[in-house]
């Protein structure tokens, strides 16, 4: 009898244990496939990690560029000035907006002083201005109205100054372009009992006017402390009186202070050191 030749076998370390070469090839192929997939996985993870690190570094560089001190551009400096002026109505004290004493130049270039006799409560433009004026400003987003009354050095004239706050200079320009040309209307006077201006009411107003400064419209109205009405004073007397120059000087001083550029403008994004 002829004995069949057995298939090639080899030990696997156990007693009497053998595996076919085909099984070994399958196992080797499976191991190779696993290694290949693992390499691909590691490559993908490396790429993802590299992209993430690049994004983080780019973000960090961007933050450093944004936060490090650099010179302000002219546009940024102009915006700083506009924002500083626009905020003064609520960042300044009442004494800065309406000083207790104001120096002005009277007729003949004489130096005179006006004295503040009272501060009115903050009010809306519709409530503190005549209807034809207040409605225009309200339509253009008037925020509030600040008022104070002054008397001249001799307590002969009474002047009420009103600061109307618009949201921006652009809104102020649009609003003032629509204001009525009428010196009988403007800011409503504020009388303070026990002062030289206690008789100053709507009937006592002789003239009204306004001046613009940034986002503000500074109104002024003036009359006599003795209570004389507009109808009681001849027009030619008003023309030659110091009443109106005094009122314009007081309002002008307040408007210039509100609209002046700040004394110091930052040169850099973080102060004055770039």
C-alpha positions as a LaTeX table, in Angstrom:
\begin{tabular}{lrrr}
\hline
Residue & $x$ (\AA) & $y$ (\AA) & $z$ (\AA) \\
\hline
Unk1 & 0.00 & 0.00 & 0.00 \\
Unk2 & 1.21 & 3.42 & $-0.86$ \\
Unk3 & 1.15 & 5.89 & 1.93 \\
Unk4 & $-0.21$ & 9.37 & 1.12 \\
Unk5 & 2.29 & 12.19 & 1.64 \\
Unk6 & 1.01 & 14.55 & 4.44 \\
Unk7 & 0.56 & 18.29 & 3.95 \\
Unk8 & 3.38 & 20.51 & 5.16 \\
Unk9 & 2.97 & 21.25 & 8.88 \\
Unk10 & 5.01 & 22.97 & 11.58 \\
Unk11 & 4.69 & 23.33 & 15.28 \\
Unk12 & 3.06 & 26.39 & 16.87 \\
Unk13 & 4.74 & 25.90 & 20.22 \\
Unk14 & 2.16 & 23.60 & 21.78 \\
Unk15 & 2.44 & 19.96 & 22.00 \\
Unk16 & 1.17 & 18.36 & 18.90 \\
Unk17 & $-0.23$ & 21.72 & 17.57 \\
Unk18 & 0.14 & 22.56 & 13.88 \\
Unk19 & $-1.29$ & 25.22 & 11.54 \\
Unk20 & $-1.51$ & 25.16 & 7.81 \\
Unk21 & 0.55 & 27.61 & 5.77 \\
Unk22 & $-2.73$ & 28.97 & 4.32 \\
Unk23 & $-3.89$ & 29.98 & 7.82 \\
Unk24 & $-0.57$ & 31.67 & 8.42 \\
Unk25 & $-0.91$ & 33.62 & 5.21 \\
Unk26 & $-4.43$ & 34.74 & 6.19 \\
Unk27 & $-3.18$ & 35.81 & 9.60 \\
Unk28 & $-0.22$ & 37.66 & 8.11 \\
Unk29 & $-2.46$ & 39.40 & 5.60 \\
Unk30 & $-4.86$ & 40.37 & 8.36 \\
Unk31 & $-2.00$ & 41.73 & 10.46 \\
Unk32 & $-0.62$ & 43.64 & 7.50 \\
Unk33 & $-4.04$ & 45.14 & 6.78 \\
Unk34 & $-4.39$ & 46.17 & 10.43 \\
Unk35 & $-0.97$ & 47.82 & 10.35 \\
Unk36 & $-1.84$ & 49.64 & 7.14 \\
Unk37 & $-5.11$ & 50.94 & 8.57 \\
Unk38 & $-3.31$ & 52.00 & 11.71 \\
Unk39 & $-0.76$ & 53.93 & 9.69 \\
Unk40 & $-3.53$ & 55.63 & 7.73 \\
Unk41 & $-5.30$ & 56.49 & 10.98 \\
Unk42 & $-2.14$ & 57.95 & 12.47 \\
Unk43 & $-1.51$ & 59.98 & 9.32 \\
Unk44 & $-5.06$ & 61.37 & 9.40 \\
Unk45 & $-4.75$ & 62.22 & 13.08 \\
Unk46 & $-1.46$ & 63.94 & 12.40 \\
Unk47 & $-2.98$ & 66.01 & 9.61 \\
Unk48 & $-5.96$ & 66.99 & 11.81 \\
Unk49 & $-3.63$ & 67.88 & 14.68 \\
Unk50 & $-1.42$ & 69.93 & 12.37 \\
Unk51 & $-4.42$ & 71.85 & 11.02 \\
Unk52 & $-5.68$ & 72.48 & 14.54 \\
Unk53 & $-2.29$ & 73.72 & 15.70 \\
Unk54 & $-2.05$ & 75.97 & 12.64 \\
Unk55 & $-5.48$ & 77.47 & 13.41 \\
Unk56 & $-4.52$ & 78.05 & 17.03 \\
Unk57 & $-1.26$ & 79.69 & 16.04 \\
Unk58 & $-2.98$ & 81.85 & 13.44 \\
Unk59 & $-5.56$ & 82.91 & 16.01 \\
Unk60 & $-2.87$ & 83.70 & 18.55 \\
Unk61 & $-0.98$ & 85.78 & 15.99 \\
Unk62 & $-4.19$ & 87.62 & 15.14 \\
Unk63 & $-4.92$ & 88.33 & 18.80 \\
Unk64 & $-1.38$ & 89.62 & 19.31 \\
Unk65 & $-1.71$ & 91.86 & 16.29 \\
Unk66 & $-5.03$ & 93.23 & 17.55 \\
Unk67 & $-3.98$ & 93.70 & 21.16 \\
Unk68 & $-0.48$ & 95.05 & 20.76 \\
Unk69 & $-0.11$ & 98.82 & 20.81 \\
Unk70 & $-0.04$ & 100.48 & 17.42 \\
Unk71 & $-0.49$ & 104.04 & 16.15 \\
Unk72 & $-4.08$ & 105.15 & 15.69 \\
Unk73 & $-5.08$ & 105.97 & 12.15 \\
Unk74 & $-6.49$ & 109.45 & 11.41 \\
Unk75 & $-9.94$ & 107.88 & 11.05 \\
Unk76 & $-9.64$ & 106.24 & 14.48 \\
Unk77 & $-8.52$ & 109.49 & 16.07 \\
Unk78 & $-11.44$ & 111.33 & 14.48 \\
Unk79 & $-13.83$ & 108.68 & 15.79 \\
Unk80 & $-12.33$ & 109.03 & 19.29 \\
Unk81 & $-12.91$ & 112.80 & 19.19 \\
Unk82 & $-16.50$ & 112.38 & 17.99 \\
Unk83 & $-17.29$ & 109.83 & 20.68 \\
Unk84 & $-15.69$ & 111.95 & 23.40 \\
Unk85 & $-17.73$ & 115.02 & 22.41 \\
Unk86 & $-20.96$ & 113.03 & 22.04 \\
Unk87 & $-20.60$ & 111.58 & 25.56 \\
Unk88 & $-20.04$ & 114.86 & 27.39 \\
Unk89 & $-23.69$ & 115.52 & 28.16 \\
Unk90 & $-23.69$ & 112.59 & 30.61 \\
Unk91 & $-19.97$ & 112.21 & 31.48 \\
Unk92 & $-19.48$ & 115.86 & 32.42 \\
Unk93 & $-20.86$ & 117.28 & 35.64 \\
Unk94 & $-23.60$ & 119.92 & 35.54 \\
Unk95 & $-21.03$ & 122.55 & 36.57 \\
Unk96 & $-18.90$ & 121.72 & 33.54 \\
Unk97 & $-21.80$ & 121.97 & 31.11 \\
Unk98 & $-23.32$ & 125.01 & 32.82 \\
Unk99 & $-20.57$ & 126.78 & 34.79 \\
Unk100 & $-21.69$ & 128.72 & 37.86 \\
Unk101 & $-20.00$ & 131.78 & 36.39 \\
Unk102 & $-19.28$ & 132.62 & 32.77 \\
Unk103 & $-17.07$ & 135.37 & 31.44 \\
Unk104 & $-18.19$ & 137.10 & 28.27 \\
Unk105 & $-17.39$ & 140.20 & 26.25 \\
Unk106 & $-20.05$ & 142.88 & 26.34 \\
Unk107 & $-20.46$ & 145.88 & 24.05 \\
Unk108 & $-17.37$ & 148.04 & 24.00 \\
Unk109 & $-15.20$ & 144.94 & 24.57 \\
Unk110 & $-15.78$ & 145.12 & 28.29 \\
Unk111 & $-15.29$ & 141.92 & 30.26 \\
Unk112 & $-18.47$ & 140.89 & 32.05 \\
Unk113 & $-19.60$ & 137.89 & 34.11 \\
Unk114 & $-22.88$ & 136.01 & 33.97 \\
Unk115 & $-24.05$ & 134.11 & 37.04 \\
Unk116 & $-26.04$ & 130.89 & 37.00 \\
Unk117 & $-29.21$ & 131.18 & 39.06 \\
Unk118 & $-30.56$ & 127.67 & 38.63 \\
Unk119 & $-30.47$ & 124.28 & 36.93 \\
Unk120 & $-33.66$ & 122.79 & 35.55 \\
Unk121 & $-34.45$ & 119.07 & 35.73 \\
Unk122 & $-33.55$ & 117.09 & 32.63 \\
Unk123 & $-36.51$ & 116.87 & 30.27 \\
Unk124 & $-37.51$ & 115.79 & 26.78 \\
Unk125 & $-37.09$ & 118.05 & 23.77 \\
Unk126 & $-40.84$ & 118.03 & 23.28 \\
Unk127 & $-41.42$ & 119.32 & 26.81 \\
Unk128 & $-38.62$ & 121.89 & 27.02 \\
Unk129 & $-38.88$ & 123.44 & 23.54 \\
Unk130 & $-41.70$ & 125.17 & 21.72 \\
Unk131 & $-43.82$ & 122.73 & 19.73 \\
Unk132 & $-42.60$ & 123.77 & 16.28 \\
Unk133 & $-38.99$ & 123.26 & 17.38 \\
Unk134 & $-39.37$ & 120.29 & 19.70 \\
Unk135 & $-41.29$ & 118.23 & 17.14 \\
Unk136 & $-38.49$ & 118.59 & 14.59 \\
Unk137 & $-35.79$ & 117.52 & 17.03 \\
Unk138 & $-37.89$ & 114.66 & 18.36 \\
Unk139 & $-38.36$ & 113.31 & 14.83 \\
Unk140 & $-34.58$ & 113.21 & 14.48 \\
Unk141 & $-34.01$ & 111.28 & 17.69 \\
Unk142 & $-33.43$ & 113.98 & 20.27 \\
Unk143 & $-32.23$ & 112.19 & 23.40 \\
Unk144 & $-32.81$ & 114.83 & 26.08 \\
Unk145 & $-32.75$ & 118.53 & 26.90 \\
Unk146 & $-30.61$ & 120.17 & 29.59 \\
Unk147 & $-31.42$ & 123.73 & 30.75 \\
Unk148 & $-30.03$ & 126.40 & 33.05 \\
Unk149 & $-30.75$ & 130.10 & 33.58 \\
Unk150 & $-28.25$ & 132.95 & 33.99 \\
Unk151 & $-28.35$ & 136.63 & 34.85 \\
Unk152 & $-25.85$ & 139.23 & 33.72 \\
Unk153 & $-23.49$ & 141.06 & 36.06 \\
Unk154 & $-26.08$ & 143.74 & 36.86 \\
Unk155 & $-28.99$ & 141.26 & 37.15 \\
Unk156 & $-30.78$ & 143.18 & 34.40 \\
Unk157 & $-30.96$ & 140.39 & 31.82 \\
Unk158 & $-32.12$ & 136.81 & 32.23 \\
Unk159 & $-30.98$ & 134.09 & 29.83 \\
Unk160 & $-32.13$ & 130.48 & 29.66 \\
Unk161 & $-29.77$ & 128.15 & 27.80 \\
Unk162 & $-30.97$ & 124.75 & 26.58 \\
Unk163 & $-28.70$ & 121.96 & 25.30 \\
Unk164 & $-30.57$ & 119.53 & 23.05 \\
Unk165 & $-28.73$ & 116.22 & 22.69 \\
Unk166 & $-29.00$ & 114.46 & 19.33 \\
Unk167 & $-27.68$ & 110.95 & 18.75 \\
Unk168 & $-24.95$ & 112.03 & 16.34 \\
Unk169 & $-23.66$ & 115.01 & 14.44 \\
Unk170 & $-25.34$ & 113.70 & 11.30 \\
Unk171 & $-28.73$ & 113.72 & 13.03 \\
Unk172 & $-28.07$ & 117.18 & 14.39 \\
Unk173 & $-27.28$ & 118.49 & 10.91 \\
Unk174 & $-30.48$ & 116.98 & 9.55 \\
Unk175 & $-32.54$ & 118.41 & 12.42 \\
Unk176 & $-31.16$ & 121.94 & 12.31 \\
Unk177 & $-31.79$ & 122.04 & 8.57 \\
Unk178 & $-35.51$ & 121.79 & 9.32 \\
Unk179 & $-35.80$ & 124.21 & 12.26 \\
Unk180 & $-38.16$ & 127.16 & 11.73 \\
Unk181 & $-36.60$ & 130.56 & 11.11 \\
Unk182 & $-38.48$ & 132.41 & 13.83 \\
Unk183 & $-36.91$ & 134.24 & 16.79 \\
Unk184 & $-40.15$ & 133.90 & 18.75 \\
Unk185 & $-39.73$ & 130.17 & 19.30 \\
Unk186 & $-36.98$ & 128.04 & 20.76 \\
Unk187 & $-36.18$ & 126.89 & 24.28 \\
Unk188 & $-38.79$ & 127.52 & 26.93 \\
Unk189 & $-37.52$ & 129.78 & 29.73 \\
Unk190 & $-37.00$ & 128.48 & 33.24 \\
Unk191 & $-37.75$ & 130.84 & 36.13 \\
Unk192 & $-36.36$ & 130.25 & 39.62 \\
Unk193 & $-38.27$ & 131.78 & 42.56 \\
Unk194 & $-36.22$ & 133.93 & 44.90 \\
Unk195 & $-33.75$ & 134.86 & 42.17 \\
Unk196 & $-33.52$ & 137.83 & 39.77 \\
Unk197 & $-35.03$ & 135.55 & 37.13 \\
Unk198 & $-38.23$ & 134.66 & 38.96 \\
Unk199 & $-40.38$ & 136.72 & 36.54 \\
Unk200 & $-38.87$ & 135.23 & 33.39 \\
Unk201 & $-41.59$ & 133.36 & 31.52 \\
Unk202 & $-42.74$ & 132.74 & 27.96 \\
Unk203 & $-44.25$ & 136.24 & 27.62 \\
Unk204 & $-40.99$ & 137.88 & 28.75 \\
Unk205 & $-38.86$ & 136.32 & 26.04 \\
Unk206 & $-37.52$ & 138.99 & 23.72 \\
Unk207 & $-35.61$ & 136.79 & 21.28 \\
Unk208 & $-34.65$ & 133.15 & 20.71 \\
Unk209 & $-31.76$ & 131.59 & 18.84 \\
Unk210 & $-29.59$ & 128.49 & 18.60 \\
Unk211 & $-26.03$ & 127.47 & 17.79 \\
Unk212 & $-24.76$ & 124.01 & 16.78 \\
Unk213 & $-21.84$ & 122.15 & 18.30 \\
Unk214 & $-21.17$ & 118.54 & 17.31 \\
Unk215 & $-24.30$ & 116.49 & 18.13 \\
Unk216 & $-25.72$ & 119.35 & 20.25 \\
Unk217 & $-28.06$ & 122.22 & 19.51 \\
Unk218 & $-27.54$ & 124.96 & 22.11 \\
Unk219 & $-30.62$ & 127.19 & 22.37 \\
Unk220 & $-30.84$ & 130.52 & 24.14 \\
Unk221 & $-33.67$ & 132.84 & 25.01 \\
Unk222 & $-33.37$ & 136.18 & 26.82 \\
Unk223 & $-35.51$ & 138.80 & 28.52 \\
Unk224 & $-35.50$ & 141.47 & 31.18 \\
Unk225 & $-35.44$ & 140.63 & 34.85 \\
Unk226 & $-38.12$ & 143.22 & 35.60 \\
Unk227 & $-40.73$ & 141.13 & 33.77 \\
Unk228 & $-41.25$ & 143.28 & 30.68 \\
Unk229 & $-42.95$ & 141.38 & 27.90 \\
Unk230 & $-41.89$ & 141.28 & 24.28 \\
Unk231 & $-44.79$ & 143.52 & 23.28 \\
Unk232 & $-43.81$ & 146.10 & 25.90 \\
Unk233 & $-40.31$ & 146.65 & 24.48 \\
Unk234 & $-39.93$ & 148.60 & 21.21 \\
Unk235 & $-38.01$ & 146.65 & 18.53 \\
Unk236 & $-35.43$ & 149.43 & 18.18 \\
Unk237 & $-34.60$ & 149.13 & 21.87 \\
Unk238 & $-33.81$ & 145.47 & 21.46 \\
Unk239 & $-31.59$ & 146.24 & 18.49 \\
Unk240 & $-29.45$ & 148.63 & 20.55 \\
Unk241 & $-29.59$ & 146.74 & 23.83 \\
Unk242 & $-26.86$ & 144.58 & 25.30 \\
Unk243 & $-29.50$ & 141.94 & 26.01 \\
Unk244 & $-29.03$ & 139.90 & 22.88 \\
Unk245 & $-25.21$ & 140.09 & 22.65 \\
Unk246 & $-25.12$ & 138.92 & 26.26 \\
Unk247 & $-27.38$ & 135.96 & 25.53 \\
Unk248 & $-25.39$ & 134.98 & 22.45 \\
Unk249 & $-22.10$ & 135.20 & 24.34 \\
Unk250 & $-23.35$ & 132.98 & 27.17 \\
Unk251 & $-24.75$ & 130.36 & 24.80 \\
Unk252 & $-21.64$ & 130.55 & 22.63 \\
Unk253 & $-19.34$ & 129.86 & 25.57 \\
Unk254 & $-21.36$ & 126.79 & 26.53 \\
Unk255 & $-21.52$ & 125.52 & 22.92 \\
Unk256 & $-17.78$ & 125.96 & 22.36 \\
Unk257 & $-16.92$ & 124.03 & 25.52 \\
Unk258 & $-19.20$ & 121.14 & 24.51 \\
Unk259 & $-17.93$ & 121.01 & 20.93 \\
Unk260 & $-14.20$ & 121.61 & 21.47 \\
Unk261 & $-11.81$ & 118.79 & 20.69 \\
Unk262 & $-10.42$ & 117.04 & 23.77 \\
Unk263 & $-7.13$ & 118.46 & 25.00 \\
Unk264 & $-5.42$ & 115.08 & 24.64 \\
Unk265 & $-6.12$ & 112.51 & 21.93 \\
Unk266 & $-4.45$ & 109.08 & 22.29 \\
Unk267 & $-1.77$ & 108.44 & 19.73 \\
Unk268 & $-1.83$ & 104.65 & 20.03 \\
Unk269 & $-4.35$ & 101.90 & 20.62 \\
Unk270 & $-3.05$ & 101.54 & 24.19 \\
Unk271 & $-2.37$ & 105.08 & 25.30 \\
Unk272 & 0.49 & 107.12 & 23.88 \\
Unk273 & 3.17 & 104.41 & 23.79 \\
Unk274 & 3.21 & 102.27 & 20.66 \\
\hline
\end{tabular}
